[in-house]
Amino acid sequence: MKLFHKPEPVVCGDCLSHIAFIMDGNGRWAQKRGLPREAGHSAGAKNLRKIVTACRDRGIRTVTVYAFSTENWNRPKKEVDGIMSLLADYLDEAMRDKDKNKMRVRVLGDLKPLSEDLIWKICDLEEATAGFTDYTLNIALNYGGRQEITHAVNELIAKGVTEVTPEDISAALYTGGMPDPDLVVRTGGETRVSNFLLWQSAYAEYAFTKTPWPSFGERELDAILKDYCGRQRRYGGL
């Protein structure tokens, strides 16, 4: 009887410190199975937990995920409410397991339109995990790249800055003080950036897969990481 062994994960902490995911395809995953779109978001939330753990196991120190864009408010109210409920559950779980996970959690975006209860959960979790410095999870929530850059510039204007440098803008972004993403992965078959980390990903590598987010697993993650580690990043040079 032939035994099959799970392949060793691709450990890439030396060449990749920050990976970002556009978690696309939840709704289509559900519809293909005759399920409501909300079921796809629920499956996607479960997979998020697995992929974040998988990235940490592979030595990736920072993970950023696109959870809800500034444009997603245009979706049906039932779907939006379902996403917000899943986010609240995720925040509760992260708070409960913070001492086990030892991962800093930060939420990137404009929090003002969110419910007061969700804002409190975010603030409490960010404060409770601020001391964990080895690994960071950034959740982009009510986030848009153009909105983020506009917000950063307005922050600088309010401080009296009259001549802006790229370094000034980088520091004023929601991600100020964090490394830029090395790799951005989009699942679900679309090949666009959808207003995600526009400034930060100027020199990032991209990977696109047709696999919807709920079905995206460690084997495909490893294939993408292996491909990434074989690339030569030139940052605009030769």
Short mmCIF file of C-alpha atoms in Angstrom, two decimals:
data_model
loop_
_atom_site.label_atom_id
_atom_site.label_comp_id
_atom_site.label_asym_id
_atom_site.label_seq_id
_atom_site.Cartn_x
_atom_site.Cartn_y
_atom_site.Cartn_z
CA MET A 1 0.00 0.00 0.00
CA LYS A 2 1.47 3.31 -1.11
CA LEU A 3 1.41 6.09 1.46
CA PHE A 4 0.98 9.69 0.42
CA HIS A 5 2.65 12.31 2.55
CA LYS A 6 1.59 15.91 2.74
CA PRO A 7 4.32 17.98 1.04
CA GLU A 8 6.40 20.28 3.17
CA PRO A 9 5.14 23.87 3.13
CA VAL A 10 7.11 26.51 1.26
CA VAL A 11 8.95 28.50 3.91
CA CYS A 12 9.61 31.93 2.44
CA GLY A 13 10.08 34.33 5.33
CA ASP A 14 13.47 35.38 3.97
CA CYS A 15 12.11 36.51 0.60
CA LEU A 16 8.55 37.52 1.50
CA SER A 17 7.51 39.31 4.66
CA HIS A 18 4.10 40.73 3.66
CA ILE A 19 1.38 39.05 1.58
CA ALA A 20 -1.98 40.60 0.72
CA PHE A 21 -5.14 38.85 -0.44
CA ILE A 22 -8.09 40.11 -2.46
CA MET A 23 -10.51 37.47 -1.22
CA ASP A 24 -12.79 37.30 -4.25
CA GLY A 25 -15.28 34.68 -5.40
CA ASN A 26 -17.31 33.99 -2.24
CA GLY A 27 -20.66 34.80 -3.84
CA ARG A 28 -19.97 32.89 -7.04
CA TRP A 29 -18.73 29.90 -5.02
CA ALA A 30 -22.09 29.82 -3.24
CA GLN A 31 -24.23 30.38 -6.31
CA LYS A 32 -22.48 27.54 -8.16
CA ARG A 33 -23.63 25.27 -5.32
CA GLY A 34 -27.17 26.58 -5.26
CA LEU A 35 -26.56 28.41 -1.98
CA PRO A 36 -27.24 32.02 -1.02
CA ARG A 37 -24.31 34.43 -1.34
CA GLU A 38 -24.20 34.72 2.44
CA ALA A 39 -23.15 31.06 2.61
CA GLY A 40 -20.15 31.90 0.44
CA HIS A 41 -19.07 34.67 2.77
CA SER A 42 -19.39 32.31 5.73
CA ALA A 43 -17.22 29.71 3.98
CA GLY A 44 -14.76 32.46 3.07
CA ALA A 45 -14.50 33.57 6.70
CA LYS A 46 -13.66 30.00 7.75
CA ASN A 47 -11.00 29.79 5.06
CA LEU A 48 -9.52 33.10 6.19
CA ARG A 49 -8.64 31.51 9.52
CA LYS A 50 -6.89 28.63 7.76
CA ILE A 51 -4.93 30.77 5.33
CA VAL A 52 -3.75 33.24 7.98
CA THR A 53 -2.43 30.30 10.01
CA ALA A 54 -0.83 28.79 6.91
CA CYS A 55 0.96 32.05 6.12
CA ARG A 56 2.29 32.29 9.66
CA ASP A 57 3.51 28.68 9.47
CA ARG A 58 5.44 29.68 6.35
CA GLY A 59 7.25 32.53 8.07
CA ILE A 60 5.21 35.37 6.58
CA ARG A 61 5.07 38.07 9.23
CA THR A 62 2.33 40.32 7.82
CA VAL A 63 -0.94 39.37 6.12
CA THR A 64 -3.40 41.93 4.77
CA VAL A 65 -6.87 40.91 3.58
CA TYR A 66 -9.48 42.89 1.67
CA ALA A 67 -12.61 42.22 3.71
CA PHE A 68 -14.99 45.00 2.65
CA SER A 69 -14.47 47.87 0.22
CA THR A 70 -15.94 51.37 0.23
CA GLU A 71 -18.00 50.26 -2.79
CA ASN A 72 -19.40 47.13 -1.15
CA TRP A 73 -22.11 49.17 0.61
CA ASN A 74 -23.94 49.06 -2.74
CA ARG A 75 -24.64 45.36 -2.29
CA PRO A 76 -28.02 44.15 -0.96
CA LYS A 77 -28.56 45.03 2.70
CA LYS A 78 -29.00 41.38 3.69
CA GLU A 79 -25.59 40.54 2.23
CA VAL A 80 -23.90 43.55 3.85
CA ASP A 81 -25.45 42.73 7.22
CA GLY A 82 -24.25 39.16 6.90
CA ILE A 83 -20.68 40.26 6.16
CA MET A 84 -20.69 42.62 9.14
CA SER A 85 -21.98 39.85 11.40
CA LEU A 86 -19.20 37.53 10.23
CA LEU A 87 -16.65 40.26 10.89
CA ALA A 88 -18.00 40.75 14.40
CA ASP A 89 -17.71 37.01 15.03
CA TYR A 90 -14.15 37.01 13.70
CA LEU A 91 -13.18 39.89 15.99
CA ASP A 92 -14.73 38.12 18.98
CA GLU A 93 -12.81 34.95 18.17
CA ALA A 94 -9.54 36.88 17.69
CA MET A 95 -10.03 38.52 21.09
CA ARG A 96 -10.74 35.17 22.74
CA ASP A 97 -7.67 33.52 21.20
CA LYS A 98 -5.29 36.49 21.29
CA ASP A 99 -2.91 34.97 23.85
CA LYS A 100 -2.72 31.73 21.89
CA ASN A 101 -2.28 33.35 18.47
CA LYS A 102 0.00 36.20 19.62
CA MET A 103 -0.83 38.13 16.48
CA ARG A 104 -1.39 41.84 16.22
CA VAL A 105 -4.67 42.71 14.51
CA ARG A 106 -5.19 46.06 12.82
CA VAL A 107 -8.19 47.31 10.86
CA LEU A 108 -7.48 49.57 7.88
CA GLY A 109 -10.17 51.89 6.57
CA ASP A 110 -12.76 54.50 7.45
CA LEU A 111 -14.54 53.21 10.54
CA LYS A 112 -17.08 56.03 10.86
CA PRO A 113 -19.92 54.31 8.89
CA LEU A 114 -19.65 51.12 10.96
CA SER A 115 -21.93 50.31 13.86
CA GLU A 116 -20.86 51.52 17.29
CA ASP A 117 -20.65 47.95 18.56
CA LEU A 118 -18.33 46.93 15.71
CA ILE A 119 -16.12 50.00 16.23
CA TRP A 120 -15.75 49.13 19.93
CA LYS A 121 -14.80 45.54 19.07
CA ILE A 122 -12.16 46.81 16.64
CA CYS A 123 -10.69 49.30 19.09
CA ASP A 124 -10.61 46.77 21.92
CA LEU A 125 -8.92 44.13 19.78
CA GLU A 126 -6.34 46.53 18.35
CA GLU A 127 -5.45 47.67 21.86
CA ALA A 128 -5.36 44.15 23.27
CA THR A 129 -3.03 42.84 20.53
CA ALA A 130 -0.81 45.90 20.10
CA GLY A 131 2.01 44.27 22.07
CA PHE A 132 2.36 41.33 19.68
CA THR A 133 5.08 42.25 17.20
CA ASP A 134 6.07 38.99 15.48
CA TYR A 135 2.98 38.63 13.29
CA THR A 136 0.36 41.10 12.08
CA LEU A 137 -3.03 40.66 10.44
CA ASN A 138 -4.42 43.74 8.69
CA ILE A 139 -8.13 43.66 7.87
CA ALA A 140 -9.07 46.21 5.20
CA LEU A 141 -12.62 47.19 6.18
CA ASN A 142 -14.61 49.95 4.48
CA TYR A 143 -11.37 50.46 2.64
CA GLY A 144 -10.56 52.04 -0.72
CA GLY A 145 -7.10 52.87 -2.03
CA ARG A 146 -8.07 56.25 -3.45
CA GLN A 147 -9.93 57.16 -0.28
CA GLU A 148 -6.90 56.16 1.78
CA ILE A 149 -4.53 58.38 -0.23
CA THR A 150 -6.99 61.29 -0.07
CA HIS A 151 -7.30 60.82 3.69
CA ALA A 152 -3.51 60.78 4.07
CA VAL A 153 -3.06 63.99 2.08
CA ASN A 154 -5.80 65.75 4.07
CA GLU A 155 -4.12 64.63 7.29
CA LEU A 156 -0.87 66.19 6.12
CA ILE A 157 -2.62 69.42 5.12
CA ALA A 158 -4.26 69.58 8.54
CA LYS A 159 -0.80 69.34 10.11
CA GLY A 160 0.39 72.28 8.06
CA VAL A 161 2.57 70.36 5.63
CA THR A 162 3.00 72.50 2.51
CA GLU A 163 5.31 70.29 0.45
CA VAL A 164 4.59 66.58 0.47
CA THR A 165 7.13 63.82 -0.10
CA PRO A 166 6.41 60.17 -0.91
CA GLU A 167 7.68 59.33 2.56
CA ASP A 168 5.15 61.74 4.09
CA ILE A 169 2.29 60.04 2.29
CA SER A 170 3.50 56.54 3.19
CA ALA A 171 3.64 57.50 6.86
CA ALA A 172 0.15 59.03 6.80
CA LEU A 173 -1.55 56.01 5.21
CA TYR A 174 -3.52 53.50 7.29
CA THR A 175 -0.51 51.21 6.89
CA GLY A 176 1.97 53.81 8.15
CA GLY A 177 4.99 52.15 9.72
CA MET A 178 4.33 48.77 8.08
CA PRO A 179 6.27 47.21 5.21
CA ASP A 180 4.70 47.38 1.76
CA PRO A 181 3.27 44.10 0.44
CA ASP A 182 5.70 41.91 -1.46
CA LEU A 183 2.95 39.87 -3.09
CA VAL A 184 -0.73 40.50 -3.78
CA VAL A 185 -2.90 37.45 -4.49
CA ARG A 186 -6.35 37.73 -6.02
CA THR A 187 -8.65 34.72 -6.03
CA GLY A 188 -11.89 34.23 -7.95
CA GLY A 189 -10.74 34.67 -11.55
CA GLU A 190 -10.76 38.45 -11.92
CA THR A 191 -7.53 40.18 -12.97
CA ARG A 192 -7.83 43.69 -11.55
CA VAL A 193 -6.67 45.40 -8.37
CA SER A 194 -10.07 46.85 -7.37
CA ASN A 195 -8.77 49.92 -5.52
CA PHE A 196 -6.71 47.86 -3.08
CA LEU A 197 -3.42 49.10 -1.63
CA LEU A 198 -2.81 51.33 -4.64
CA TRP A 199 0.10 53.23 -3.11
CA GLN A 200 1.64 50.37 -1.17
CA SER A 201 1.63 47.85 -4.02
CA ALA A 202 3.49 50.03 -6.52
CA TYR A 203 6.29 47.45 -6.74
CA ALA A 204 4.49 44.38 -5.46
CA GLU A 205 4.32 41.16 -7.43
CA TYR A 206 0.85 39.88 -8.33
CA ALA A 207 -0.67 36.42 -8.60
CA PHE A 208 -4.15 35.73 -9.97
CA THR A 209 -6.02 32.46 -9.62
CA LYS A 210 -9.43 31.32 -10.84
CA THR A 211 -9.99 29.46 -7.58
CA PRO A 212 -12.68 31.19 -5.47
CA TRP A 213 -11.58 32.22 -2.02
CA PRO A 214 -13.51 29.51 -0.08
CA SER A 215 -11.68 26.83 -2.11
CA PHE A 216 -8.22 28.42 -1.96
CA GLY A 217 -6.02 26.11 0.07
CA GLU A 218 -2.48 25.48 1.24
CA ARG A 219 -1.44 23.53 -1.85
CA GLU A 220 -2.27 26.45 -4.14
CA LEU A 221 -0.76 28.91 -1.68
CA ASP A 222 2.50 26.96 -1.79
CA ALA A 223 2.48 26.91 -5.59
CA ILE A 224 2.08 30.70 -5.65
CA LEU A 225 4.80 31.19 -3.04
CA LYS A 226 7.18 28.90 -4.93
CA ASP A 227 6.57 30.87 -8.11
CA TYR A 228 7.07 34.16 -6.26
CA CYS A 229 10.38 33.05 -4.74
CA GLY A 230 11.63 32.28 -8.24
CA ARG A 231 10.91 35.77 -9.53
CA GLN A 232 13.46 38.57 -9.75
CA ARG A 233 12.11 41.82 -8.37
CA ARG A 234 13.68 44.82 -10.11
CA TYR A 235 11.80 47.75 -8.52
CA GLY A 236 11.90 49.63 -11.81
CA GLY A 237 15.56 48.84 -12.50
CA LEU A 238 17.14 46.54 -15.06
#
